[in-house]
Structure formats: structure tokens, C-alpha cells
GROMACS .gro file of C-alpha atoms in nm:
model
  340
    1MET     CA    1   5.299  -2.252  -2.199
    2VAL     CA    2   4.937  -2.301  -2.092
    3PRO     CA    3   4.864  -2.662  -1.985
    4SER     CA    4   4.592  -2.847  -2.167
    5PRO     CA    5   4.272  -2.940  -1.981
    6SER     CA    6   4.398  -3.298  -1.956
    7ALA     CA    7   4.719  -3.201  -1.779
    8GLU     CA    8   4.766  -3.341  -1.429
    9PRO     CA    9   4.719  -3.085  -1.152
   10VAL     CA   10   5.035  -2.976  -0.985
   11ALA     CA   11   5.052  -3.072  -0.620
   12VAL     CA   12   5.133  -2.780  -0.393
   13GLN     CA   13   5.372  -2.880  -0.117
   14PRO     CA   14   5.313  -2.720   0.224
   15ALA     CA   15   5.580  -2.486   0.350
   16PRO     CA   16   5.821  -2.632   0.604
   17GLY     CA   17   5.665  -2.637   0.948
   18ALA     CA   18   5.315  -2.563   0.817
   19PRO     CA   19   5.032  -2.791   0.934
   20ALA     CA   20   4.904  -3.052   0.697
   21PRO     CA   21   4.592  -2.956   0.500
   22ASP     CA   22   4.377  -3.202   0.693
   23SER     CA   23   4.492  -3.077   1.035
   24ALA     CA   24   4.262  -2.770   1.063
   25PRO     CA   25   4.222  -2.611   1.406
   26PRO     CA   26   3.960  -2.796   1.612
   27VAL     CA   27   3.615  -2.639   1.618
   28SER     CA   28   3.461  -2.589   1.960
   29PRO     CA   29   3.138  -2.783   2.000
   30PRO     CA   30   2.827  -2.567   2.009
   31THR     CA   31   2.714  -2.460   2.351
   32ALA     CA   32   2.357  -2.484   2.478
   33VAL     CA   33   2.318  -2.115   2.392
   34ASP     CA   34   2.437  -2.180   2.036
   35ARG     CA   35   2.190  -2.467   1.997
   36GLY     CA   36   1.911  -2.254   2.140
   37ILE     CA   37   1.986  -1.977   1.892
   38THR     CA   38   1.979  -2.228   1.605
   39ASP     CA   39   1.638  -2.354   1.719
   40TYR     CA   40   1.509  -1.997   1.735
   41LEU     CA   41   1.635  -1.908   1.388
   42GLN     CA   42   1.479  -2.225   1.245
   43HIS     CA   43   1.151  -2.129   1.410
   44MET     CA   44   1.167  -1.778   1.264
   45GLY     CA   45   1.247  -1.911   0.919
   46VAL     CA   46   0.986  -2.187   0.909
   47GLU     CA   47   0.704  -2.065   1.132
   48ARG     CA   48   0.736  -1.692   1.073
   49GLY     CA   49   0.863  -1.709   0.716
   50LEU     CA   50   1.130  -1.443   0.759
   51ALA     CA   51   1.328  -1.350   0.450
   52ALA     CA   52   1.681  -1.483   0.410
   53ASN     CA   53   1.837  -1.137   0.455
   54THR     CA   54   1.642  -1.079   0.777
   55LEU     CA   55   1.745  -1.417   0.913
   56ALA     CA   56   2.107  -1.341   0.827
   57ALA     CA   57   2.086  -1.014   1.022
   58TYR     CA   58   1.931  -1.197   1.319
   59ARG     CA   59   2.207  -1.457   1.302
   60ARG     CA   60   2.481  -1.191   1.309
   61ASP     CA   61   2.320  -1.013   1.604
   62LEU     CA   62   2.265  -1.330   1.805
   63THR     CA   63   2.609  -1.469   1.726
   64ARG     CA   64   2.756  -1.157   1.881
   65TYR     CA   65   2.527  -1.205   2.181
   66ALA     CA   66   2.646  -1.565   2.218
   67ARG     CA   67   3.010  -1.451   2.216
   68TYR     CA   68   2.930  -1.191   2.482
   69LEU     CA   69   2.765  -1.455   2.701
   70ALA     CA   70   3.053  -1.697   2.653
   71ALA     CA   71   3.303  -1.428   2.754
   72SER     CA   72   3.089  -1.368   3.063
   73GLY     CA   73   3.113  -1.736   3.154
   74CYS     CA   74   2.750  -1.806   3.069
   75GLY     CA   75   2.696  -2.106   2.842
   76ARG     CA   76   2.342  -2.217   2.929
   77PRO     CA   77   2.020  -2.028   2.852
   78GLU     CA   78   1.883  -2.089   3.201
   79ASP     CA   79   2.185  -1.913   3.355
   80ILE     CA   80   2.123  -1.585   3.172
   81THR     CA   81   1.996  -1.303   3.392
   82ARG     CA   82   1.867  -0.955   3.323
   83HIS     CA   83   2.213  -0.832   3.423
   84HIS     CA   84   2.362  -1.018   3.126
   85VAL     CA   85   2.108  -0.867   2.887
   86THR     CA   86   2.150  -0.508   3.008
   87GLY     CA   87   2.527  -0.552   3.002
   88TYR     CA   88   2.504  -0.658   2.640
   89VAL     CA   89   2.295  -0.351   2.556
   90ARG     CA   90   2.568  -0.131   2.703
   91ALA     CA   91   2.830  -0.326   2.507
   92LEU     CA   92   2.644  -0.255   2.185
   93ALA     CA   93   2.673   0.116   2.253
   94ASP     CA   94   3.040   0.131   2.358
   95GLY     CA   95   3.188  -0.178   2.191
   96SER     CA   96   3.321  -0.308   2.524
   97ASP     CA   97   3.254  -0.667   2.410
   98GLY     CA   98   3.515  -0.631   2.137
   99GLY     CA   99   3.262  -0.562   1.862
  100SER     CA  100   3.196  -0.234   1.689
  101SER     CA  101   2.982   0.020   1.871
  102LEU     CA  102   2.638   0.055   1.714
  103GLY     CA  103   2.417   0.355   1.658
  104VAL     CA  104   2.079   0.376   1.824
  105ARG     CA  105   1.885   0.222   1.535
  106SER     CA  106   2.122  -0.071   1.485
  107ALA     CA  107   2.142  -0.136   1.859
  108ALA     CA  108   1.763  -0.128   1.882
  109ARG     CA  109   1.736  -0.388   1.606
  110THR     CA  110   1.983  -0.612   1.787
  111VAL     CA  111   1.796  -0.580   2.118
  112VAL     CA  112   1.473  -0.674   1.941
  113ALA     CA  113   1.643  -0.993   1.821
  114VAL     CA  114   1.764  -1.074   2.174
  115ARG     CA  115   1.420  -1.009   2.322
  116GLY     CA  116   1.264  -1.237   2.062
  117LEU     CA  117   1.515  -1.510   2.141
  118HIS     CA  118   1.444  -1.504   2.514
  119LYS     CA  119   1.070  -1.490   2.461
  120PHE     CA  120   1.095  -1.800   2.240
  121TRP     CA  121   1.307  -1.984   2.497
  122ALA     CA  122   1.060  -1.905   2.775
  123LEU     CA  123   0.756  -2.011   2.571
  124GLU     CA  124   0.925  -2.335   2.464
  125GLY     CA  125   1.029  -2.417   2.821
  126PHE     CA  126   1.404  -2.383   2.756
  127THR     CA  127   1.424  -2.130   3.040
  128PRO     CA  128   1.200  -2.080   3.343
  129THR     CA  129   1.175  -1.703   3.295
  130ASP     CA  130   1.235  -1.434   3.033
  131PRO     CA  131   1.521  -1.211   3.157
  132ALA     CA  132   1.485  -0.973   2.860
  133SER     CA  133   1.113  -0.897   2.899
  134GLU     CA  134   1.179  -0.568   3.082
  135VAL     CA  135   1.479  -0.463   2.874
  136HIS     CA  136   1.375  -0.213   2.610
  137PRO     CA  137   1.559  -0.110   2.294
  138PRO     CA  138   1.739   0.227   2.307
  139MET     CA  139   1.524   0.508   2.177
  140ALA     CA  140   1.640   0.761   1.922
  141GLY     CA  141   1.607   1.119   2.034
  142LYS     CA  142   1.306   1.302   1.899
  143ARG     CA  143   1.394   1.508   1.596
  144LEU     CA  144   1.212   1.836   1.625
  145PRO     CA  145   1.025   1.945   1.312
  146LYS     CA  146   1.182   2.229   1.122
  147ALA     CA  147   0.971   2.541   1.115
  148ILE     CA  148   1.041   2.885   0.974
  149SER     CA  149   0.919   3.216   1.109
  150VAL     CA  150   0.598   3.390   1.010
  151ASP     CA  151   0.804   3.659   0.836
  152GLU     CA  152   0.994   3.399   0.634
  153VAL     CA  153   0.670   3.226   0.532
  154THR     CA  154   0.523   3.561   0.424
  155ARG     CA  155   0.828   3.643   0.214
  156ILE     CA  156   0.809   3.306   0.038
  157LEU     CA  157   0.437   3.340  -0.034
  158GLU     CA  158   0.474   3.691  -0.171
  159ALA     CA  159   0.765   3.585  -0.389
  160ALA     CA  160   0.556   3.311  -0.553
  161GLY     CA  161   0.291   3.533  -0.705
  162THR     CA  162   0.300   3.657  -1.065
  163ASP     CA  163   0.008   3.753  -1.286
  164THR     CA  164   0.041   3.450  -1.514
  165ALA     CA  165  -0.147   3.120  -1.512
  166THR     CA  166   0.145   2.933  -1.353
  167GLY     CA  167   0.225   3.221  -1.119
  168LEU     CA  168  -0.131   3.230  -0.990
  169ARG     CA  169  -0.116   2.854  -0.942
  170ASP     CA  170   0.213   2.873  -0.754
  171ARG     CA  171   0.085   3.138  -0.516
  172ALA     CA  172  -0.242   2.948  -0.462
  173LEU     CA  173  -0.060   2.620  -0.395
  174LEU     CA  174   0.181   2.762  -0.138
  175GLU     CA  175  -0.089   2.970   0.031
  176PHE     CA  176  -0.302   2.657   0.047
  177LEU     CA  177  -0.025   2.448   0.204
  178TYR     CA  178   0.043   2.702   0.477
  179SER     CA  179  -0.322   2.790   0.536
  180THR     CA  180  -0.435   2.429   0.582
  181GLY     CA  181  -0.122   2.243   0.697
  182ALA     CA  182  -0.195   1.985   0.428
  183ARG     CA  183   0.058   1.722   0.328
  184ILE     CA  184   0.188   1.779  -0.023
  185SER     CA  185   0.033   1.449  -0.135
  186GLU     CA  186  -0.305   1.569  -0.006
  187ALA     CA  187  -0.276   1.901  -0.189
  188VAL     CA  188  -0.175   1.764  -0.529
  189GLY     CA  189  -0.443   1.492  -0.497
  190LEU     CA  190  -0.726   1.743  -0.460
  191ASP     CA  191  -0.999   1.784  -0.720
  192VAL     CA  192  -1.190   2.106  -0.779
  193ASP     CA  193  -1.500   1.954  -0.618
  194ASP     CA  194  -1.312   1.900  -0.292
  195ILE     CA  195  -1.308   2.270  -0.207
  196SER     CA  196  -1.580   2.523  -0.135
  197LEU     CA  197  -1.489   2.890  -0.137
  198ASP     CA  198  -1.831   2.998  -0.015
  199PRO     CA  199  -1.762   3.072   0.352
  200ALA     CA  200  -2.016   3.009   0.624
  201GLU     CA  201  -2.206   3.298   0.776
  202SER     CA  202  -1.903   3.373   0.991
  203GLY     CA  203  -1.567   3.208   0.942
  204PRO     CA  204  -1.333   3.080   0.672
  205ALA     CA  205  -1.408   2.848   0.383
  206ILE     CA  206  -1.374   2.473   0.436
  207VAL     CA  207  -1.159   2.224   0.244
  208ARG     CA  208  -1.199   1.847   0.241
  209LEU     CA  209  -0.866   1.664   0.266
  210PHE     CA  210  -0.795   1.293   0.229
  211GLY     CA  211  -0.507   1.184   0.453
  212LYS     CA  212  -0.329   0.857   0.516
  213GLY     CA  213  -0.553   0.557   0.473
  214SER     CA  214  -0.799   0.776   0.278
  215LYS     CA  215  -0.913   0.923   0.609
  216GLU     CA  216  -1.119   1.231   0.539
  217ARG     CA  217  -1.105   1.553   0.740
  218LEU     CA  218  -1.239   1.907   0.702
  219VAL     CA  219  -0.993   2.193   0.740
  220PRO     CA  220  -1.061   2.570   0.734
  221LEU     CA  221  -0.901   2.776   0.459
  222GLY     CA  222  -0.795   3.123   0.568
  223SER     CA  223  -0.886   3.439   0.378
  224TYR     CA  224  -0.539   3.479   0.222
  225GLY     CA  225  -0.547   3.124   0.094
  226ALA     CA  226  -0.907   3.158  -0.027
  227ARG     CA  227  -0.831   3.476  -0.223
  228ALA     CA  228  -0.523   3.322  -0.385
  229LEU     CA  229  -0.716   3.008  -0.474
  230GLU     CA  230  -1.009   3.204  -0.617
  231ALA     CA  231  -0.774   3.414  -0.833
  232TYR     CA  232  -0.615   3.096  -0.965
  233LEU     CA  233  -0.951   2.930  -1.036
  234VAL     CA  234  -1.085   3.234  -1.222
  235ARG     CA  235  -0.777   3.357  -1.409
  236GLY     CA  236  -0.521   3.078  -1.405
  237ARG     CA  237  -0.666   2.730  -1.406
  238PRO     CA  238  -0.889   2.775  -1.717
  239LEU     CA  239  -0.580   2.861  -1.924
  240LEU     CA  240  -0.393   2.555  -1.799
  241ALA     CA  241  -0.696   2.326  -1.830
  242ALA     CA  242  -0.734   2.423  -2.197
  243LYS     CA  243  -0.403   2.250  -2.268
  244GLY     CA  244  -0.511   1.919  -2.111
  245LYS     CA  245  -0.780   1.656  -2.139
  246GLY     CA  246  -1.034   1.772  -1.886
  247THR     CA  247  -0.884   1.643  -1.560
  248PRO     CA  248  -1.077   1.732  -1.241
  249ALA     CA  249  -0.749   1.804  -1.057
  250LEU     CA  250  -0.733   2.132  -0.869
  251PHE     CA  251  -0.368   2.215  -0.928
  252LEU     CA  252  -0.259   2.169  -1.289
  253ASN     CA  253   0.079   2.164  -1.457
  254ALA     CA  254   0.169   2.355  -1.774
  255ARG     CA  255   0.031   2.070  -1.989
  256GLY     CA  256  -0.308   2.070  -1.820
  257GLY     CA  257  -0.251   1.755  -1.613
  258ARG     CA  258  -0.237   1.706  -1.239
  259ILE     CA  259   0.070   1.864  -1.084
  260SER     CA  260   0.323   1.627  -0.929
  261ARG     CA  261   0.481   1.635  -0.586
  262GLN     CA  262   0.819   1.697  -0.744
  263SER     CA  263   0.683   2.004  -0.923
  264ALA     CA  264   0.546   2.135  -0.594
  265TRP     CA  265   0.894   2.104  -0.443
  266THR     CA  266   1.038   2.298  -0.737
  267ILE     CA  267   0.777   2.572  -0.698
  268LEU     CA  268   0.858   2.619  -0.330
  269LYS     CA  269   1.234   2.610  -0.386
  270ALA     CA  270   1.204   2.877  -0.654
  271ALA     CA  271   0.992   3.101  -0.431
  272ALA     CA  272   1.232   3.058  -0.139
  273GLY     CA  273   1.521   3.153  -0.367
  274LYS     CA  274   1.343   3.470  -0.480
  275ALA     CA  275   1.273   3.556  -0.117
  276ASN     CA  276   1.643   3.509  -0.029
  277ILE     CA  277   1.560   3.232   0.221
  278THR     CA  278   1.880   3.033   0.262
  279LYS     CA  279   1.732   2.767   0.491
  280ASP     CA  280   1.649   2.428   0.345
  281VAL     CA  281   1.273   2.437   0.294
  282SER     CA  282   1.028   2.181   0.160
  283PRO     CA  283   0.650   2.154   0.135
  284HIS     CA  284   0.662   1.977   0.471
  285THR     CA  285   0.831   2.288   0.613
  286LEU     CA  286   0.508   2.479   0.555
  287ARG     CA  287   0.314   2.204   0.734
  288HIS     CA  288   0.554   2.218   1.030
  289SER     CA  289   0.530   2.596   1.036
  290PHE     CA  290   0.149   2.580   1.024
  291ALA     CA  291   0.141   2.362   1.336
  292THR     CA  292   0.410   2.553   1.524
  293HIS     CA  293   0.255   2.894   1.458
  294LEU     CA  294  -0.090   2.772   1.566
  295LEU     CA  295   0.046   2.642   1.896
  296GLU     CA  296   0.247   2.959   1.953
  297GLY     CA  297  -0.076   3.151   1.895
  298GLY     CA  298  -0.251   2.957   2.170
  299ALA     CA  299  -0.430   2.680   1.978
  300ASP     CA  300  -0.511   2.363   2.173
  301VAL     CA  301  -0.294   2.065   2.082
  302ARG     CA  302  -0.603   1.849   2.024
  303VAL     CA  303  -0.733   2.098   1.768
  304VAL     CA  304  -0.398   2.102   1.589
  305GLN     CA  305  -0.402   1.721   1.592
  306GLU     CA  306  -0.736   1.723   1.411
  307LEU     CA  307  -0.621   1.982   1.159
  308LEU     CA  308  -0.304   1.789   1.079
  309GLY     CA  309  -0.485   1.456   1.057
  310HIS     CA  310  -0.263   1.285   1.313
  311ALA     CA  311  -0.402   0.957   1.443
  312SER     CA  312  -0.237   1.012   1.782
  313VAL     CA  313  -0.194   1.330   1.981
  314THR     CA  314   0.154   1.205   2.073
  315THR     CA  315   0.267   1.285   1.719
  316THR     CA  316   0.131   1.638   1.746
  317GLN     CA  317   0.289   1.695   2.086
  318VAL     CA  318   0.633   1.694   1.924
  319TYR     CA  319   0.547   2.045   1.806
  320THR     CA  320   0.495   2.159   2.165
  321LEU     CA  321   0.865   2.093   2.221
  322VAL     CA  322   0.941   2.348   1.951
  323THR     CA  323   0.723   2.614   2.111
  324ALA     CA  324   0.866   2.533   2.455
  325ASP     CA  325   1.215   2.599   2.321
  326THR     CA  326   1.094   2.930   2.181
  327LEU     CA  327   0.940   3.026   2.515
  328ARG     CA  328   1.264   2.945   2.695
  329GLU     CA  329   1.464   3.161   2.456
  330ILE     CA  330   1.225   3.454   2.495
  331TYR     CA  331   1.219   3.414   2.873
  332ALA     CA  332   1.598   3.401   2.898
  333ALA     CA  333   1.633   3.714   2.685
  334ALA     CA  334   1.352   3.918   2.843
  335HIS     CA  335   1.322   3.833   3.213
  336PRO     CA  336   1.549   4.045   3.434
  337ARG     CA  337   1.628   3.753   3.666
  338ALA     CA  338   1.634   3.470   3.415
  339LEU     CA  339   2.013   3.455   3.402
  340GLY     CA  340   2.271   3.552   3.654
   0.00000   0.00000   0.00000
């Protein structure tokens, strides 16, 4: 029988030997480190306006740090040394503090929180120095860009071409991506007026690309790309444009509108399938291959930086690691005294 809402609640008697409900285990008073962390989190919430989720993540990271310090016998901010901080960084990686071991990205986030805490304490006069100022977050290893060989690129490009409006477009798009190293967003954002297929007195045609932050750059368009693009403009684009509403876009879809990035992915995947390329390829693969093949051919890294539209040459230099690996492989296979 279900009791009515007015029924008296039934008192639950504690099991024999169990502590009374009001005799909870005593809570340890907060240490000076705990209080310092609370001050820092209040500062970040009020002065910096951090979101609740971000503050919660900071609190978890710094609570673990406080436990590590307490286990190390360090309860005051002014007693913390660089040795404590570096020891905590190692503990994040191997879980030696009793917590779970963290990957590089999660550990780096935690170290950033610890560095911010110590910087705050030093600026506020809680500590005389900042023991974490020279402790840097762990760095993730550089992921080398994926590039495919010149032969594989050629097979993909040749597989894309058919003598239809969409086939001419597909071949022109992929030739354009590999010839210029353009980002897919730059290619699909082009208008017809952004290209000029009239080459200079000597040399390839020039294309105007708009990169990140609308930064403009001029990039040469090789003869293969120029011929494919001209064939598309003469025999393919007019047929597609007739189905649309007069968009100035260079690459059009079957309805006469601007082609999407997703469609460009589909075009490349289909061409790679026809060419029996089993590797995972994307439009960015052609950009990576463009840079890698230029450097392997002897191009200066600063020139490749300009062609790719990288703000820093450091970004471009990642590609030199790819070519260095290639050189090592060739050397090991070809030099008579490379291995022994």
C-alpha cells in the first residue's frame, strides 16, 4: 500500500555499531596551499571571467597538485621549490602521485594551471619567488604531414578527368590544388576574376589566393593546371553555370552554385578510388605533397613558406623533416658504407 503524502516519514535506524548520522568523519582544515588555490580561482573567475567549466578543470588540476604537495610534506606556498613542481610534472606522466597518468595534452593543460597559480602568488606577494617560471609544459611530438608520391598524385589526377562538365571541373580542381598548394577553402572560395591564364612573357600563369585572415598572396599555376583549368572554363563551366543564378564562383556544382568543401573531398576520394590508391587522402594531402615535392626538388624553404601562405617559417620547416627522412632512407639503401 502506497502511503499518502501526509503519512509520517519512517525513521531509519542505524545498523548496530554504525556511527550516528551526525558523527561524520572530521574534515581537515584547509592548508595555506588550499587557501592560496581558492584565492587564485576566485581571481580567475572574477578578474579574468573564466567560464564555469574552465574553472572546474582548473580546480581539479590544482586539487591534485595540492594533494601532491601535502604528500611531499609541503603545506605552505613559500616552501614550494622548483623541485616540487618538476616532480609533479613527472607524476602527471607516470601517475606516481596516485592519480591517473595523463597524456601530453592533458598534462600540458595541468602545468599551465600550476604555472598560473605560482605566477599569481608571486605577484600578490604570497611567495617571494615563482618556482614554476622555468618549468614548461610537455610538448607533443610533431606530427609529420602526410604526403604521397609524385606517381600517386599523377594517377589521381589522371583518374579524375572525363570529357563531361563535371569531369572537366574535377580534373581542374585537383590539378589546381596540387599545382598551387592551395587550401581547399581557398580553392572553393575563388571567383573567376581571381585567376589569369595569360602567362607572363616567360613563366606560368598567376593565381590570387586569399588565405587565413583574408591575407592575399600570388601563386604560380603550372602548365598542367592551367590547361585543365582552361578546358573547364571553355567546355565545362558554361554548362554548369547555365543551371544556376549567375554566381561568380570559379568551381561550380551540378546546380550551378559554388562547390562546397565536402564536395571537393568527395571528388578527390572518388579519383583516388579509381586510381587504386588505398592510402587515406584528402585535399590537404595534395597541399602537403605540393610542399614536400617542392622541397625535395630543391626549393628554398622561404619560397615554399610564401607559396603556402604560412605566417611563420617554423610551420613550413615541418616539411623539411619529411624530406630529411626521405634522404636518410635513400642514403641507407644506396651508400655502400651506410650500414654495416
